[in-house]
């Protein structure tokens, strides 16, 4: 007689809550691989805690963290499985991580571009930081409605003495959010819209979409925007900024900002072309040398924080409290639904009786790049 194989019931609750918060229909399935990437079977001998671990990247260190605590599921923003696999081998570090997690009964879920695209998601979180003025869901919806009635608007690198790095490598402390830090709020109103509106059924004519364009009613000093970004993303010791040659940061005012978490090159490529509105500032995690050079030659400024440093603070500031609330409700639903099924083992039924819920943000997840700080600057 064959036994039914099922994942841990709490993992089902976390996945269900994530799908309600950030529907997979919002993800760009043309290239992205979102969803439940590893569904590990429930193991009564190695029963996991009712806890989930949030991370940007699922590395070996993050897997160790989840295994040590006994988390039931990892919500990894970036998909650890991106392309088709022909085998699973211990020789490959990512595949090794997946195999270890499966053996421990830990599942893996990736939301990626569903979070990027969602109203109130990662794009709007970054727009809140840039503008210094968070917008409510009602305000975002009102702007989306107004945008439908409007026609699209047509509208020297600063010297830095090179110092030999002699001290320590510092990684970006982007584990705090706009809610955790005091931002210098802009006294100005602004509008925002997606760079590429979402075309998924049911999301047309909403604020869903990839990237954001923030347009200020009154131009804002570049230094003021830099200060907002620094405060909003954990006051990093430094990050790359590119400005047109012959200009100084003190004299530059910004009327519009294009925002893309992670890597913005492809999303920004259509700005100013074929009737698309252009912007003064590109804000992203990374831009290639030639993309940045082209931007400043066109008179734009560029702020790049390293890829995942534009993403990580969202976990603490937005996703953790969201998921804590959503998963409690979903866990109650899953418990009632599962209890009505026939043939459940005593161990599985025991797991359903556990009403404890924990959501953690990884303490070891970080961008691979750090900034070497000279002893003179410490």
C-alpha positions as a Python dict, from the first residue, in 0.01 Angstrom:
ca = {
    (1, 'X'): (0, 0, 0),
    (2, 'X'): (157, 329, -110),
    (3, 'X'): (162, 621, 130),
    (4, 'X'): (70, 975, 30),
    (5, 'X'): (366, 1209, -6),
    (6, 'X'): (310, 1570, 98),
    (7, 'X'): (517, 1872, 185),
    (8, 'X'): (513, 2015, 536),
    (9, 'X'): (175, 2178, 599),
    (10, 'X'): (334, 2503, 717),
    (11, 'X'): (524, 2526, 388),
    (12, 'X'): (188, 2514, 211),
    (13, 'X'): (67, 2803, 424),
    (14, 'X'): (372, 3018, 344),
    (15, 'X'): (345, 2948, -29),
    (16, 'X'): (-28, 3022, -22),
    (17, 'X'): (29, 3349, 162),
    (18, 'X'): (301, 3458, -82),
    (19, 'X'): (76, 3383, -379),
    (20, 'X'): (-196, 3601, -228),
    (21, 'X'): (42, 3886, -147),
    (22, 'X'): (226, 3871, -481),
    (23, 'X'): (28, 3671, -739),
    (24, 'X'): (246, 3473, -977),
    (25, 'X'): (44, 3615, -1267),
    (26, 'X'): (238, 3940, -1213),
    (27, 'X'): (575, 3773, -1281),
    (28, 'X'): (741, 3803, -1621),
    (29, 'X'): (719, 3438, -1723),
    (30, 'X'): (886, 3515, -2057),
    (31, 'X'): (1220, 3474, -1881),
    (32, 'X'): (1167, 3455, -1505),
    (33, 'X'): (1129, 3131, -1307),
    (34, 'X'): (905, 3214, -1014),
    (35, 'X'): (695, 2993, -791),
    (36, 'X'): (753, 2681, -583),
    (37, 'X'): (1096, 2565, -703),
    (38, 'X'): (1157, 2291, -447),
    (39, 'X'): (873, 2108, -274),
    (40, 'X'): (1037, 1891, -12),
    (41, 'X'): (838, 1601, 137),
    (42, 'X'): (725, 1612, 498),
    (43, 'X'): (958, 1403, 714),
    (44, 'X'): (830, 1328, 1066),
    (45, 'X'): (1179, 1229, 1178),
    (46, 'X'): (1322, 1565, 1070),
    (47, 'X'): (1013, 1770, 1129),
    (48, 'X'): (1080, 2138, 1064),
    (49, 'X'): (965, 2433, 1273),
    (50, 'X'): (676, 2653, 1167),
    (51, 'X'): (919, 2914, 1044),
    (52, 'X'): (1014, 3066, 711),
    (53, 'X'): (1343, 3229, 612),
    (54, 'X'): (1348, 3530, 378),
    (55, 'X'): (1654, 3593, 164),
    (56, 'X'): (1751, 3761, -160),
    (57, 'X'): (1994, 3489, -270),
    (58, 'X'): (1989, 3125, -166),
    (59, 'X'): (2356, 3054, -101),
    (60, 'X'): (2522, 2772, 90),
    (61, 'X'): (2548, 3001, 392),
    (62, 'X'): (2176, 3079, 381),
    (63, 'X'): (2095, 2708, 347),
    (64, 'X'): (2313, 2637, 652),
    (65, 'X'): (2120, 2903, 842),
    (66, 'X'): (1783, 2747, 753),
    (67, 'X'): (1900, 2393, 831),
    (68, 'X'): (2049, 2493, 1166),
    (69, 'X'): (1728, 2660, 1282),
    (70, 'X'): (1501, 2400, 1121),
    (71, 'X'): (1300, 2633, 899),
    (72, 'X'): (1021, 2477, 699),
    (73, 'X'): (1056, 2690, 386),
    (74, 'X'): (1292, 2945, 233),
    (75, 'X'): (1143, 3237, 41),
    (76, 'X'): (1432, 3330, -190),
    (77, 'X'): (1364, 3641, -397),
    (78, 'X'): (1603, 3533, -673),
    (79, 'X'): (1524, 3191, -827),
    (80, 'X'): (1796, 2938, -748),
    (81, 'X'): (1669, 2735, -1045),
    (82, 'X'): (1670, 2963, -1345),
    (83, 'X'): (1714, 2734, -1643),
    (84, 'X'): (1624, 2373, -1707),
    (85, 'X'): (1827, 2111, -1520),
    (86, 'X'): (1935, 1787, -1685),
    (87, 'X'): (2078, 1644, -1366),
    (88, 'X'): (2121, 1713, -995),
    (89, 'X'): (2480, 1677, -883),
    (90, 'X'): (2677, 1751, -569),
    (91, 'X'): (2951, 1891, -792),
    (92, 'X'): (2739, 2200, -864),
    (93, 'X'): (2712, 2427, -559),
    (94, 'X'): (2355, 2540, -628),
    (95, 'X'): (2236, 2187, -699),
    (96, 'X'): (2416, 2071, -386),
    (97, 'X'): (2221, 2329, -187),
    (98, 'X'): (1892, 2207, -334),
    (99, 'X'): (1975, 1845, -255),
    (100, 'X'): (2071, 1929, 103),
    (101, 'X'): (1749, 2123, 155),
    (102, 'X'): (1537, 1844, 8),
    (103, 'X'): (1704, 1596, 242),
    (104, 'X'): (1618, 1822, 536),
    (105, 'X'): (1256, 1867, 427),
    (106, 'X'): (1295, 2240, 351),
    (107, 'X'): (1106, 2379, 51),
    (108, 'X'): (1202, 2681, -163),
    (109, 'X'): (971, 2945, -307),
    (110, 'X'): (1077, 3234, -534),
    (111, 'X'): (855, 3540, -600),
    (112, 'X'): (1111, 3756, -791),
    (113, 'X'): (940, 3969, -1059),
    (114, 'X'): (597, 3924, -901),
    (115, 'X'): (730, 4141, -616),
    (116, 'X'): (895, 4380, -862),
    (117, 'X'): (572, 4431, -1052),
    (118, 'X'): (312, 4445, -775),
    (119, 'X'): (149, 4769, -660),
    (120, 'X'): (312, 4849, -327),
    (121, 'X'): (592, 4605, -406),
    (122, 'X'): (963, 4655, -455),
    (123, 'X'): (931, 4921, -724),
    (124, 'X'): (704, 5137, -511),
    (125, 'X'): (924, 5082, -204),
    (126, 'X'): (1221, 5227, -393),
    (127, 'X'): (1003, 5508, -528),
    (128, 'X'): (901, 5589, -169),
    (129, 'X'): (1267, 5620, -78),
    (130, 'X'): (1358, 5835, -379),
    (131, 'X'): (1065, 6071, -325),
    (132, 'X'): (1073, 6065, 54),
    (133, 'X'): (694, 6047, 42),
    (134, 'X'): (534, 5701, 64),
    (135, 'X'): (208, 5674, -126),
    (136, 'X'): (-98, 5480, -14),
    (137, 'X'): (-271, 5220, -229),
    (138, 'X'): (-554, 5468, -284),
    (139, 'X'): (-314, 5738, -406),
    (140, 'X'): (-141, 5494, -640),
    (141, 'X'): (-475, 5384, -783),
    (142, 'X'): (-584, 5745, -833),
    (143, 'X'): (-265, 5822, -1023),
    (144, 'X'): (-314, 5516, -1242),
    (145, 'X'): (-664, 5635, -1330),
    (146, 'X'): (-540, 5987, -1402),
    (147, 'X'): (-258, 5851, -1617),
    (148, 'X'): (-508, 5682, -1848),
    (149, 'X'): (-656, 6024, -1925),
    (150, 'X'): (-325, 6190, -2002),
    (151, 'X'): (-95, 6167, -2299),
    (152, 'X'): (261, 6061, -2235),
    (153, 'X'): (485, 6361, -2176),
    (154, 'X'): (761, 6428, -2433),
    (155, 'X'): (946, 6583, -2311),
    (156, 'X'): (3245, 6654, -1549),
    (157, 'X'): (3259, 6336, -1334),
    (158, 'X'): (3336, 6456, -979),
    (159, 'X'): (3702, 6419, -892),
    (160, 'X'): (3771, 6151, -638),
    (161, 'X'): (4124, 6096, -516),
    (162, 'X'): (4215, 5733, -562),
    (163, 'X'): (4331, 5569, -242),
    (164, 'X'): (4482, 5230, -213),
    (165, 'X'): (4239, 5008, -21),
    (166, 'X'): (4416, 4907, 296),
    (167, 'X'): (4150, 4839, 553),
    (168, 'X'): (3827, 4647, 553),
    (169, 'X'): (3565, 4528, 310),
    (170, 'X'): (3225, 4656, 413),
    (171, 'X'): (2905, 4507, 278),
    (172, 'X'): (2593, 4713, 235),
    (173, 'X'): (2382, 4712, 555),
    (174, 'X'): (2058, 4717, 358),
    (175, 'X'): (1860, 4529, 621),
    (176, 'X'): (1665, 4833, 733),
    (177, 'X'): (1385, 5004, 552),
    (178, 'X'): (1211, 5332, 502),
    (179, 'X'): (1003, 5238, 806),
    (180, 'X'): (1312, 5180, 1019),
    (181, 'X'): (1501, 5499, 936),
    (182, 'X'): (1410, 5865, 955),
    (183, 'X'): (1401, 5993, 598),
    (184, 'X'): (1439, 6355, 503),
    (185, 'X'): (1095, 6381, 351),
    (186, 'X'): (1048, 6576, 32),
    (187, 'X'): (821, 6882, 65),
    (188, 'X'): (716, 6822, -290),
    (189, 'X'): (444, 6619, -445),
    (190, 'X'): (521, 6377, -723),
    (191, 'X'): (362, 6134, -964),
    (192, 'X'): (477, 5784, -1043),
    (193, 'X'): (400, 5514, -1296),
    (194, 'X'): (545, 5180, -1408),
    (195, 'X'): (807, 5192, -1682),
    (196, 'X'): (650, 4885, -1842),
    (197, 'X'): (285, 4839, -1737),
    (198, 'X'): (172, 4488, -1650),
    (199, 'X'): (-31, 4319, -1924),
    (200, 'X'): (-150, 4022, -1719),
    (201, 'X'): (-528, 3973, -1733),
    (202, 'X'): (-696, 4165, -1456),
    (203, 'X'): (-402, 4400, -1400),
    (204, 'X'): (-437, 4626, -1703),
    (205, 'X'): (-479, 4994, -1619),
    (206, 'X'): (-347, 4945, -1267),
    (207, 'X'): (-20, 5057, -1110),
    (208, 'X'): (127, 4708, -1160),
    (209, 'X'): (431, 4692, -1383),
    (210, 'X'): (808, 4672, -1401),
    (211, 'X'): (1015, 4962, -1270),
    (212, 'X'): (889, 5305, -1174),
    (213, 'X'): (920, 5658, -1309),
    (214, 'X'): (894, 5926, -1042),
    (215, 'X'): (828, 6278, -1168),
    (216, 'X'): (855, 6570, -925),
    (217, 'X'): (633, 6876, -956),
    (218, 'X'): (935, 7084, -857),
    (219, 'X'): (1294, 6980, -942),
    (220, 'X'): (1482, 6827, -649),
    (221, 'X'): (1854, 6872, -575),
    (222, 'X'): (2053, 6562, -669),
    (223, 'X'): (2229, 6575, -331),
    (224, 'X'): (1890, 6566, -157),
    (225, 'X'): (1789, 6253, -350),
    (226, 'X'): (2125, 6092, -273),
    (227, 'X'): (2066, 6166, 96),
    (228, 'X'): (1720, 6006, 83),
    (229, 'X'): (1856, 5695, -84),
    (230, 'X'): (2139, 5667, 166),
    (231, 'X'): (1907, 5701, 463),
    (232, 'X'): (1644, 5472, 316),
    (233, 'X'): (1888, 5194, 235),
    (234, 'X'): (2092, 5180, 551),
    (235, 'X'): (2351, 5458, 511),
    (236, 'X'): (2611, 5269, 305),
    (237, 'X'): (2970, 5393, 323),
    (238, 'X'): (2958, 5469, -47),
    (239, 'X'): (2804, 5375, -380),
    (240, 'X'): (2874, 5452, -746),
    (241, 'X'): (2734, 5773, -893),
    (242, 'X'): (2785, 5894, -1249),
    (243, 'X'): (2712, 6251, -1362),
    (244, 'X'): (2770, 6431, -1694),
    (245, 'X'): (3117, 6569, -1747),
    (246, 'X'): (3148, 6937, -1671),
    (247, 'X'): (2882, 6919, -1400),
    (248, 'X'): (2907, 6907, -1023),
    (249, 'X'): (2660, 6729, -799),
    (250, 'X'): (2583, 7054, -616),
    (251, 'X'): (2446, 7222, -930),
    (252, 'X'): (2228, 6936, -1058),
    (253, 'X'): (1852, 6933, -1004),
    (254, 'X'): (1639, 6629, -1084),
    (255, 'X'): (1287, 6643, -1224),
    (256, 'X'): (1238, 6274, -1298),
    (257, 'X'): (1384, 5940, -1191),
    (258, 'X'): (1365, 5596, -1354),
    (259, 'X'): (1386, 5319, -1095),
    (260, 'X'): (1461, 4949, -1137),
    (261, 'X'): (1560, 4706, -863),
    (262, 'X'): (1853, 4482, -950),
    (263, 'X'): (1978, 4536, -1304),
    (264, 'X'): (1804, 4815, -1493),
    (265, 'X'): (1982, 4822, -1828),
    (266, 'X'): (1722, 4644, -2039),
    (267, 'X'): (1427, 4817, -1872),
    (268, 'X'): (1584, 5161, -1916),
    (269, 'X'): (1684, 5102, -2279),
    (270, 'X'): (1357, 5234, -2425),
    (271, 'X'): (1347, 5560, -2230),
    (272, 'X'): (1349, 5865, -2456),
    (273, 'X'): (1284, 5655, -2767),
    (274, 'X'): (975, 5600, -2982),
    (275, 'X'): (770, 5851, -2790),
    (276, 'X'): (867, 5720, -2445),
    (277, 'X'): (930, 5991, -2187),
    (278, 'X'): (1290, 6044, -2079),
    (279, 'X'): (1428, 6107, -1730),
    (280, 'X'): (1711, 6291, -1555),
    (281, 'X'): (1829, 6016, -1321),
    (282, 'X'): (1862, 5638, -1349),
    (283, 'X'): (1848, 5460, -1012),
    (284, 'X'): (1920, 5087, -1009),
    (285, 'X'): (2142, 4818, -863),
    (286, 'X'): (2378, 4783, -1155),
    (287, 'X'): (2433, 4926, -1501),
    (288, 'X'): (2706, 4820, -1741),
    (289, 'X'): (3001, 5048, -1818),
    (290, 'X'): (2871, 5130, -2165),
    (291, 'X'): (2513, 5183, -2046),
    (292, 'X'): (2630, 5426, -1778),
    (293, 'X'): (2859, 5605, -2023),
    (294, 'X'): (2576, 5644, -2274),
    (295, 'X'): (2350, 5780, -2000),
    (296, 'X'): (2584, 6057, -1887),
    (297, 'X'): (2661, 6146, -2249),
    (298, 'X'): (2286, 6209, -2284),
    (299, 'X'): (2293, 6436, -1981),
    (300, 'X'): (2152, 6187, -1731),
    (301, 'X'): (2284, 6094, -1389),
    (302, 'X'): (2320, 5735, -1265),
    (303, 'X'): (2307, 5590, -914),
    (304, 'X'): (2394, 5219, -884),
    (305, 'X'): (2406, 5048, -545),
    (306, 'X'): (2520, 4698, -652),
    (307, 'X'): (2253, 4455, -765),
    (308, 'X'): (2093, 4313, -451),
    (309, 'X'): (2143, 4623, -235),
    (310, 'X'): (1838, 4773, -404),
    (311, 'X'): (1636, 4468, -298),
    (312, 'X'): (1746, 4344, 43),
    (313, 'X'): (1598, 4617, 260),
    (314, 'X'): (1253, 4532, 124),
    (315, 'X'): (1265, 4200, 310),
    (316, 'X'): (1290, 4363, 653),
    (317, 'X'): (1086, 4671, 584),
    (318, 'X'): (793, 4531, 387),
    (319, 'X'): (784, 4158, 322),
    (320, 'X'): (852, 4031, 675),
    (321, 'X'): (563, 4218, 842),
    (322, 'X'): (336, 4146, 544),
    (323, 'X'): (407, 3775, 555),
    (324, 'X'): (380, 3754, 933),
    (325, 'X'): (22, 3877, 909),
    (326, 'X'): (-76, 3688, 594),
    (327, 'X'): (70, 3352, 695),
    (328, 'X'): (-117, 3343, 1026),
    (329, 'X'): (-447, 3364, 841),
    (330, 'X'): (-334, 3119, 574),
    (331, 'X'): (-202, 2874, 835),
    (332, 'X'): (-545, 2858, 996),
    (333, 'X'): (-702, 2789, 657),
    (334, 'X'): (-448, 2516, 573),
    (335, 'X'): (-488, 2351, 913),
    (336, 'X'): (-864, 2323, 876),
    (337, 'X'): (-841, 2204, 517),
    (338, 'X'): (-575, 1942, 587),
    (339, 'X'): (-750, 1804, 896),
    (340, 'X'): (-1048, 1711, 678),
    (341, 'X'): (-835, 1482, 461),
    (342, 'X'): (-846, 1108, 518),
    (343, 'X'): (-548, 885, 588),
    (344, 'X'): (-322, 1142, 753),
    (345, 'X'): (-44, 1008, 974),
    (346, 'X'): (-30, 1089, 1343),
    (347, 'X'): (290, 1287, 1287),
    (348, 'X'): (125, 1499, 1019),
    (349, 'X'): (-179, 1561, 1241),
    (350, 'X'): (55, 1660, 1523),
    (351, 'X'): (222, 1914, 1294),
    (352, 'X'): (-119, 2065, 1222),
    (353, 'X'): (-173, 2130, 1593),
    (354, 'X'): (128, 2361, 1615),
    (355, 'X'): (0, 2720, 1609),
    (356, 'X'): (345, 2880, 1645),
    (357, 'X'): (452, 3096, 1347),
    (358, 'X'): (789, 3266, 1286),
    (359, 'X'): (925, 3466, 992),
    (360, 'X'): (1299, 3538, 982),
    (361, 'X'): (1520, 3745, 752),
    (362, 'X'): (1857, 3591, 675),
    (363, 'X'): (2149, 3728, 873),
    (364, 'X'): (2409, 3600, 626),
    (365, 'X'): (2254, 3700, 293),
    (366, 'X'): (2454, 3979, 131),
    (367, 'X'): (2562, 4118, -203),
    (368, 'X'): (2880, 3951, -332),
    (369, 'X'): (3040, 4295, -368),
    (370, 'X'): (3156, 4506, -78),
    (371, 'X'): (3340, 4839, -65),
    (372, 'X'): (3699, 4851, 56),
    (373, 'X'): (3735, 5143, 296),
    (374, 'X'): (4073, 5309, 339),
    (375, 'X'): (4206, 5338, 694),
    (376, 'X'): (4204, 5713, 643),
    (377, 'X'): (3826, 5698, 596),
    (378, 'X'): (3739, 5478, 897),
}
